[in-house]
Amino acid sequence: MIAVVGSLNLDLVAPVPHHPVPGETVLGGDMAQHPGGKGANQAVAAARAGGEVAFVGRVGDDDAAAVMLEAARGQGVETTHIRRTPGTPTGRALIAVSPAGENTIIVSPGANARLTADDCEAAGDLLRGAAVTILQQEVPDEANHAAARLAGGTVLYNPAPAVEGAQPPPHVDLLVPNRTELAALTGASAVPETLEEVTAAAGELTGAGAVVVTLGGDGVLLVEGTASLHIPAFPVRPVDTTAAGDSFCGALAVALAEGRALADAARWACAAAAISTTRAGAQPSLAGRDEVEALLAG
Ligand code: ADP
């Protein structure tokens, strides 16, 4: 079993001719809504990649709650530990997209911000029994700390979105940042670009057993103690890299839960993430297990 502790957001996406400046009203195109949030995306990524997945999180008591729960269940994600929060809205992301494809995003965490250590304690049996527990930074630290402490298997911590000064909880086995998140973790003023810079920055992170830095089209860099390994990205034609990191984390958890060694698991997850970049959107773009196997088989 893979446990995902994290956020569920309903993404509300509107095309705009240009982004509004303060005080301005812009007339946009038709609004679309999609299930999103890093936690929910990673759970769906793991389920599509063939994992058995259960979620620990919070939704509100509004219509969006039903949309999010149905979307998760529709993908086979177990939702018993998703609590409804009376008097609170479900998390939402308001996303405006310009004709150039540039996004501005407002995340209103709503119920996600109410996830507590007690919620994780209540899911203690799940967390103790899970082969892998995945955490991100869209729910309160106290929930992540409790989940990491309770987890019986491998704890995968994705420090996203980047939060200046944020610290992963103790008991993390695997840190999975992208370059920007790595800079936030080390407190560096510049984002590490070259493999040498990324290796040096990842080497500064002590506490986690291993660090897997995702490098977009450059693949991933694994750093374990003084050893490092670069795994190139699969050559694909990306059309939309939204949720590539979520796809990677979900698939990595599946491969680790199946007992693969870290380097092998990371390569498997690179294949899943590469596929997700060839399709538009977040959850609709996530790779199915057969597709991953097909890409790996060449
Ligand atoms: P995030 O979405 O968190 O910023 P990245 O952009 O680093 O994460 O992407 C995560 C993973 O997705 C990468 O490590 C890589 O395996 C895959 N990926 C991202 N962009 C591409 C690309 N252009 N071509 C192939 N694979 C990609």
Tab-separated table of C-alpha atoms and ligand atoms in Angstrom:
chain	number	residue	atom	x	y	z
A	1	MET	CA	0.000	0.000	0.000
A	2	ILE	CA	1.090	3.559	-0.743
A	3	ALA	CA	-0.166	6.292	1.604
A	4	VAL	CA	-0.364	9.861	0.330
A	5	VAL	CA	-0.782	12.581	2.954
A	6	GLY	CA	-1.503	15.892	1.281
A	7	SER	CA	-3.682	18.404	-0.496
A	8	LEU	CA	-6.763	18.174	-2.661
A	9	ASN	CA	-7.552	21.298	-4.695
A	10	LEU	CA	-10.192	21.951	-7.267
A	11	ASP	CA	-8.365	23.813	-10.061
A	12	LEU	CA	-10.441	26.550	-11.703
A	13	VAL	CA	-8.793	27.549	-14.954
A	14	ALA	CA	-9.734	30.587	-17.058
A	15	PRO	CA	-8.052	31.791	-20.252
A	16	VAL	CA	-7.342	35.542	-20.122
A	17	PRO	CA	-6.208	37.919	-22.907
A	18	HIS	CA	-3.668	39.314	-20.436
A	19	HIS	CA	-3.120	39.075	-16.692
A	20	PRO	CA	-4.944	41.761	-14.689
A	21	VAL	CA	-2.942	44.387	-12.795
A	22	PRO	CA	-4.209	45.522	-9.360
A	23	GLY	CA	-7.578	47.270	-9.753
A	24	GLU	CA	-8.172	45.899	-13.242
A	25	THR	CA	-10.976	43.550	-14.320
A	26	VAL	CA	-10.242	41.311	-17.289
A	27	LEU	CA	-12.922	39.420	-19.199
A	28	GLY	CA	-11.713	35.860	-19.690
A	29	GLY	CA	-12.928	32.825	-21.601
A	30	ASP	CA	-14.915	29.853	-20.331
A	31	MET	CA	-13.849	28.487	-16.970
A	32	ALA	CA	-12.807	24.834	-16.778
A	33	GLN	CA	-12.490	22.877	-13.547
A	34	HIS	CA	-10.180	19.939	-12.887
A	35	PRO	CA	-9.247	17.944	-9.791
A	36	GLY	CA	-5.740	18.954	-8.663
A	37	GLY	CA	-3.507	19.678	-5.696
A	38	LYS	CA	-0.104	18.056	-5.319
A	39	GLY	CA	-1.337	15.355	-2.960
A	40	ALA	CA	-4.248	14.356	-5.167
A	41	ASN	CA	-2.105	14.464	-8.317
A	42	GLN	CA	0.558	12.235	-6.753
A	43	ALA	CA	-2.069	9.783	-5.492
A	44	VAL	CA	-3.610	9.516	-8.952
A	45	ALA	CA	-0.136	9.218	-10.510
A	46	ALA	CA	0.624	6.269	-8.214
A	47	ALA	CA	-2.749	4.610	-8.844
A	48	ARG	CA	-2.396	4.918	-12.640
A	49	ALA	CA	1.118	3.493	-12.423
A	50	GLY	CA	-0.336	0.390	-10.793
A	51	GLY	CA	-0.083	1.184	-7.084
A	52	GLU	CA	-2.623	0.484	-4.373
A	53	VAL	CA	-3.150	3.958	-2.882
A	54	ALA	CA	-4.885	5.422	0.183
A	55	PHE	CA	-5.162	9.152	0.906
A	56	VAL	CA	-5.017	11.124	4.139
A	57	GLY	CA	-6.367	14.645	3.771
A	58	ARG	CA	-9.224	17.075	4.242
A	59	VAL	CA	-11.944	18.501	2.061
A	60	GLY	CA	-14.628	21.033	3.031
A	61	ASP	CA	-18.358	20.522	3.147
A	62	ASP	CA	-19.109	22.133	-0.223
A	63	ASP	CA	-19.785	20.899	-3.762
A	64	ALA	CA	-16.064	20.863	-4.560
A	65	ALA	CA	-15.586	18.220	-1.831
A	66	ALA	CA	-17.813	15.794	-3.704
A	67	VAL	CA	-15.980	16.505	-6.973
A	68	MET	CA	-12.597	15.802	-5.361
A	69	LEU	CA	-13.730	12.633	-3.567
A	70	GLU	CA	-15.371	11.255	-6.686
A	71	ALA	CA	-12.303	12.004	-8.799
A	72	ALA	CA	-10.023	10.207	-6.349
A	73	ARG	CA	-12.335	7.189	-6.041
A	74	GLY	CA	-12.764	7.082	-9.801
A	75	GLN	CA	-9.028	6.480	-10.066
A	76	GLY	CA	-9.143	3.727	-7.445
A	77	VAL	CA	-7.719	5.853	-4.604
A	78	GLU	CA	-8.985	4.825	-1.159
A	79	THR	CA	-10.640	7.847	0.515
A	80	THR	CA	-11.673	6.625	3.995
A	81	HIS	CA	-9.098	8.920	5.633
A	82	ILE	CA	-10.195	12.062	3.795
A	83	ARG	CA	-12.154	14.024	6.389
A	84	ARG	CA	-14.876	16.562	5.683
A	85	THR	CA	-14.354	19.877	7.486
A	86	PRO	CA	-17.604	21.624	8.457
A	87	GLY	CA	-17.858	25.328	7.666
A	88	THR	CA	-14.703	25.289	5.536
A	89	PRO	CA	-14.271	25.435	1.757
A	90	THR	CA	-12.410	22.710	-0.101
A	91	GLY	CA	-9.001	23.857	-1.368
A	92	ARG	CA	-9.068	25.605	-4.721
A	93	ALA	CA	-6.526	26.973	-7.149
A	94	LEU	CA	-7.573	29.926	-9.322
A	95	ILE	CA	-5.489	29.729	-12.470
A	96	ALA	CA	-5.418	32.378	-15.205
A	97	VAL	CA	-3.685	31.391	-18.449
A	98	SER	CA	-2.539	34.017	-20.969
A	99	PRO	CA	-2.347	33.357	-24.735
A	100	ALA	CA	1.433	32.918	-24.304
A	101	GLY	CA	0.676	30.056	-21.896
A	102	GLU	CA	1.876	31.931	-18.831
A	103	ASN	CA	-0.005	31.125	-15.622
A	104	THR	CA	-0.811	33.150	-12.569
A	105	ILE	CA	-2.094	30.986	-9.747
A	106	ILE	CA	-3.815	31.772	-6.468
A	107	VAL	CA	-4.063	28.774	-4.149
A	108	SER	CA	-6.693	28.992	-1.426
A	109	PRO	CA	-5.834	26.016	0.776
A	110	GLY	CA	-9.173	25.922	2.640
A	111	ALA	CA	-9.610	22.520	4.270
A	112	ASN	CA	-6.026	21.462	3.397
A	113	ALA	CA	-4.756	23.989	5.950
A	114	ARG	CA	-6.857	22.263	8.646
A	115	LEU	CA	-5.137	18.861	8.350
A	116	THR	CA	-3.804	18.001	11.801
A	117	ALA	CA	-1.433	15.594	13.519
A	118	ASP	CA	-4.572	13.974	14.997
A	119	ASP	CA	-5.854	13.248	11.488
A	120	CYS	CA	-2.616	11.367	10.834
A	121	GLU	CA	-2.860	9.541	14.180
A	122	ALA	CA	-6.359	8.446	13.175
A	123	ALA	CA	-4.807	6.981	10.009
A	124	GLY	CA	-2.007	5.398	12.071
A	125	ASP	CA	-2.730	1.807	10.985
A	126	LEU	CA	-2.566	2.826	7.328
A	127	LEU	CA	0.669	4.783	7.782
A	128	ARG	CA	2.374	2.086	9.838
A	129	GLY	CA	1.499	-0.552	7.246
A	130	ALA	CA	2.247	1.438	4.071
A	131	ALA	CA	5.307	0.393	2.075
A	132	VAL	CA	5.776	4.042	1.040
A	133	THR	CA	4.301	7.254	2.471
A	134	ILE	CA	4.409	10.368	0.262
A	135	LEU	CA	4.335	13.892	1.723
A	136	GLN	CA	4.448	17.403	0.186
A	137	GLN	CA	4.284	20.991	1.489
A	138	GLU	CA	0.645	21.908	0.808
A	139	VAL	CA	-0.583	20.827	4.259
A	140	PRO	CA	0.570	22.017	7.704
A	141	ASP	CA	3.980	20.904	8.982
A	142	GLU	CA	2.407	19.321	12.061
A	143	ALA	CA	0.550	16.838	9.851
A	144	ASN	CA	3.687	16.009	7.859
A	145	HIS	CA	5.731	15.567	11.031
A	146	ALA	CA	3.146	13.228	12.539
A	147	ALA	CA	2.843	11.221	9.317
A	148	ALA	CA	6.626	10.861	8.967
A	149	ARG	CA	6.864	9.711	12.564
A	150	LEU	CA	4.053	7.166	12.222
A	151	ALA	CA	5.116	5.792	8.830
A	152	GLY	CA	6.348	2.205	8.958
A	153	GLY	CA	7.817	2.110	5.444
A	154	THR	CA	9.826	4.452	3.233
A	155	VAL	CA	9.002	8.162	3.674
A	156	LEU	CA	9.226	10.123	0.405
A	157	TYR	CA	9.168	13.894	1.002
A	158	ASN	CA	8.524	16.198	-1.960
A	159	PRO	CA	9.288	19.737	-0.630
A	160	ALA	CA	6.847	21.388	-3.036
A	161	PRO	CA	5.846	24.071	-3.518
A	162	ALA	CA	9.157	25.708	-2.591
A	163	VAL	CA	8.842	27.465	0.765
A	164	GLU	CA	11.785	29.617	1.864
A	165	GLY	CA	13.211	28.299	5.133
A	166	ALA	CA	11.009	25.173	5.210
A	167	GLN	CA	12.613	22.121	6.774
A	168	PRO	CA	11.637	18.514	6.055
A	169	PRO	CA	10.483	16.552	9.081
A	170	PRO	CA	12.879	14.098	10.731
A	171	HIS	CA	12.410	10.445	9.656
A	172	VAL	CA	12.486	11.208	5.910
A	173	ASP	CA	14.166	8.488	3.828
A	174	LEU	CA	13.997	10.142	0.450
A	175	LEU	CA	13.879	13.834	-0.467
A	176	VAL	CA	12.584	14.627	-3.956
A	177	PRO	CA	13.005	18.350	-4.761
A	178	ASN	CA	13.300	20.058	-8.138
A	179	ARG	CA	16.093	22.617	-8.608
A	180	THR	CA	14.073	25.525	-7.166
A	181	GLU	CA	12.933	23.496	-4.161
A	182	LEU	CA	16.508	22.353	-3.579
A	183	ALA	CA	17.633	26.001	-3.445
A	184	ALA	CA	14.844	26.764	-0.931
A	185	LEU	CA	15.964	23.845	1.266
A	186	THR	CA	19.614	24.897	1.291
A	187	GLY	CA	18.842	28.614	1.622
A	188	ALA	CA	20.878	29.345	-1.526
A	189	SER	CA	20.162	32.645	-3.255
A	190	ALA	CA	20.730	31.146	-6.725
A	191	VAL	CA	19.051	28.067	-8.175
A	192	PRO	CA	21.684	25.354	-8.883
A	193	GLU	CA	21.877	24.782	-12.637
A	194	THR	CA	24.769	22.494	-13.600
A	195	LEU	CA	25.065	18.888	-12.406
A	196	GLU	CA	28.070	19.941	-10.313
A	197	GLU	CA	26.056	22.706	-8.624
A	198	VAL	CA	23.096	20.378	-8.033
A	199	THR	CA	25.373	17.645	-6.620
A	200	ALA	CA	27.003	20.129	-4.255
A	201	ALA	CA	23.662	21.547	-3.106
A	202	ALA	CA	22.126	18.089	-2.562
A	203	GLY	CA	25.228	17.101	-0.604
A	204	GLU	CA	24.443	19.894	1.872
A	205	LEU	CA	21.188	18.180	2.808
A	206	THR	CA	21.809	15.824	5.640
A	207	GLY	CA	19.210	13.824	7.482
A	208	ALA	CA	17.467	12.127	4.571
A	209	GLY	CA	18.913	8.806	3.399
A	210	ALA	CA	18.966	9.879	-0.239
A	211	VAL	CA	18.110	12.891	-2.383
A	212	VAL	CA	16.595	12.612	-5.849
A	213	VAL	CA	16.685	15.981	-7.606
A	214	THR	CA	14.360	16.266	-10.596
A	215	LEU	CA	15.909	18.314	-13.403
A	216	GLY	CA	13.064	18.718	-15.920
A	217	GLY	CA	14.304	17.791	-19.388
A	218	ASP	CA	17.709	16.909	-17.868
A	219	GLY	CA	16.291	13.917	-15.947
A	220	VAL	CA	17.208	13.304	-12.324
A	221	LEU	CA	20.262	13.263	-10.113
A	222	LEU	CA	20.463	10.712	-7.289
A	223	VAL	CA	22.664	11.611	-4.355
A	224	GLU	CA	23.289	9.058	-1.602
A	225	GLY	CA	26.076	9.997	0.790
A	226	THR	CA	29.088	10.758	-1.375
A	227	ALA	CA	27.790	8.778	-4.372
A	228	SER	CA	25.786	10.392	-7.144
A	229	LEU	CA	24.179	9.104	-10.327
A	230	HIS	CA	22.685	11.076	-13.210
A	231	ILE	CA	19.739	9.500	-15.024
A	232	PRO	CA	18.905	11.332	-18.270
A	233	ALA	CA	15.297	12.150	-19.176
A	234	PHE	CA	13.511	10.015	-21.751
A	235	PRO	CA	13.535	11.800	-25.092
A	236	VAL	CA	9.928	12.846	-25.743
A	237	ARG	CA	8.196	15.854	-27.317
A	238	PRO	CA	6.798	17.703	-24.315
A	239	VAL	CA	3.618	19.735	-24.815
A	240	ASP	CA	2.821	20.551	-21.165
A	241	THR	CA	5.075	19.815	-18.196
A	242	THR	CA	2.362	20.537	-15.588
A	243	ALA	CA	2.473	17.819	-12.901
A	244	ALA	CA	5.675	16.222	-14.250
A	245	GLY	CA	7.056	16.310	-10.704
A	246	ASP	CA	3.823	14.851	-9.280
A	247	SER	CA	3.919	12.116	-11.899
A	248	PHE	CA	7.523	11.328	-10.962
A	249	CYS	CA	6.801	11.135	-7.212
A	250	GLY	CA	3.740	8.894	-7.629
A	251	ALA	CA	5.515	6.505	-9.983
A	252	LEU	CA	8.666	6.464	-7.841
A	253	ALA	CA	6.570	5.380	-4.856
A	254	VAL	CA	5.041	2.538	-6.879
A	255	ALA	CA	8.420	1.277	-8.075
A	256	LEU	CA	9.879	1.432	-4.545
A	257	ALA	CA	6.821	-0.309	-3.062
A	258	GLU	CA	7.432	-3.106	-5.557
A	259	GLY	CA	10.924	-3.532	-4.164
A	260	ARG	CA	12.996	-1.951	-6.946
A	261	ALA	CA	16.346	-0.435	-6.004
A	262	LEU	CA	16.425	3.370	-5.982
A	263	ALA	CA	18.246	3.870	-9.312
A	264	ASP	CA	15.980	1.420	-11.108
A	265	ALA	CA	12.893	2.973	-9.488
A	266	ALA	CA	14.009	6.473	-10.487
A	267	ARG	CA	14.456	5.394	-14.105
A	268	TRP	CA	10.973	3.837	-14.081
A	269	ALA	CA	9.551	7.083	-12.659
A	270	CYS	CA	11.401	9.134	-15.324
A	271	ALA	CA	9.536	7.135	-17.962
A	272	ALA	CA	6.173	7.852	-16.311
A	273	ALA	CA	7.003	11.556	-15.930
A	274	ALA	CA	8.193	11.847	-19.525
A	275	ILE	CA	4.867	10.452	-20.744
A	276	SER	CA	2.977	12.986	-18.600
A	277	THR	CA	4.750	15.852	-20.393
A	278	THR	CA	3.429	14.707	-23.777
A	279	ARG	CA	-0.185	15.431	-22.808
A	280	ALA	CA	-2.002	18.545	-21.580
A	281	GLY	CA	-3.215	19.091	-18.033
A	282	ALA	CA	-2.342	17.616	-14.660
A	283	GLN	CA	-4.325	14.475	-13.783
A	284	PRO	CA	-5.449	13.695	-17.366
A	285	SER	CA	-1.786	13.605	-18.436
A	286	LEU	CA	-0.631	10.992	-15.895
A	287	ALA	CA	0.784	7.771	-17.327
A	288	GLY	CA	-0.774	4.317	-17.143
A	289	ARG	CA	1.394	1.357	-16.191
A	290	ASP	CA	1.273	-0.220	-19.664
A	291	GLU	CA	2.515	3.005	-21.232
A	292	VAL	CA	5.426	3.165	-18.800
A	293	GLU	CA	6.401	-0.430	-19.533
A	294	ALA	CA	6.097	0.217	-23.277
A	295	LEU	CA	8.372	3.271	-23.133
A	296	LEU	CA	10.945	1.365	-21.078
A	297	ALA	CA	10.839	-1.567	-23.479
A	298	GLY	CA	11.692	0.938	-26.239
B	1	ADP	P1	8.526	19.765	-11.447
B	1	ADP	O1	7.292	19.528	-12.252
B	1	ADP	O2	8.339	19.432	-9.992
B	1	ADP	O3	9.206	21.080	-11.661
B	1	ADP	P2	10.545	18.586	-13.173
B	1	ADP	O4	10.268	19.663	-14.168
B	1	ADP	O5	11.926	18.454	-12.665
B	1	ADP	O6	9.570	18.626	-11.919
B	1	ADP	O7	10.116	17.210	-13.865
B	1	ADP	C1	10.016	15.997	-13.160
B	1	ADP	C2	10.498	14.858	-14.034
B	1	ADP	O8	9.707	14.815	-15.227
B	1	ADP	C3	11.933	15.016	-14.543
B	1	ADP	O9	12.863	14.505	-13.600
B	1	ADP	C4	11.902	14.182	-15.815
B	1	ADP	O10	12.078	12.819	-15.511
B	1	ADP	C5	10.478	14.411	-16.328
B	1	ADP	N1	10.479	15.501	-17.317
B	1	ADP	C6	10.220	16.820	-17.116
B	1	ADP	N2	10.369	17.543	-18.245
B	1	ADP	C7	10.728	16.654	-19.197
B	1	ADP	C8	11.045	16.748	-20.594
B	1	ADP	N3	11.051	17.916	-21.218
B	1	ADP	N4	11.367	15.604	-21.267
B	1	ADP	C9	11.385	14.392	-20.637
B	1	ADP	N5	11.103	14.240	-19.327
B	1	ADP	C10	10.786	15.342	-18.608
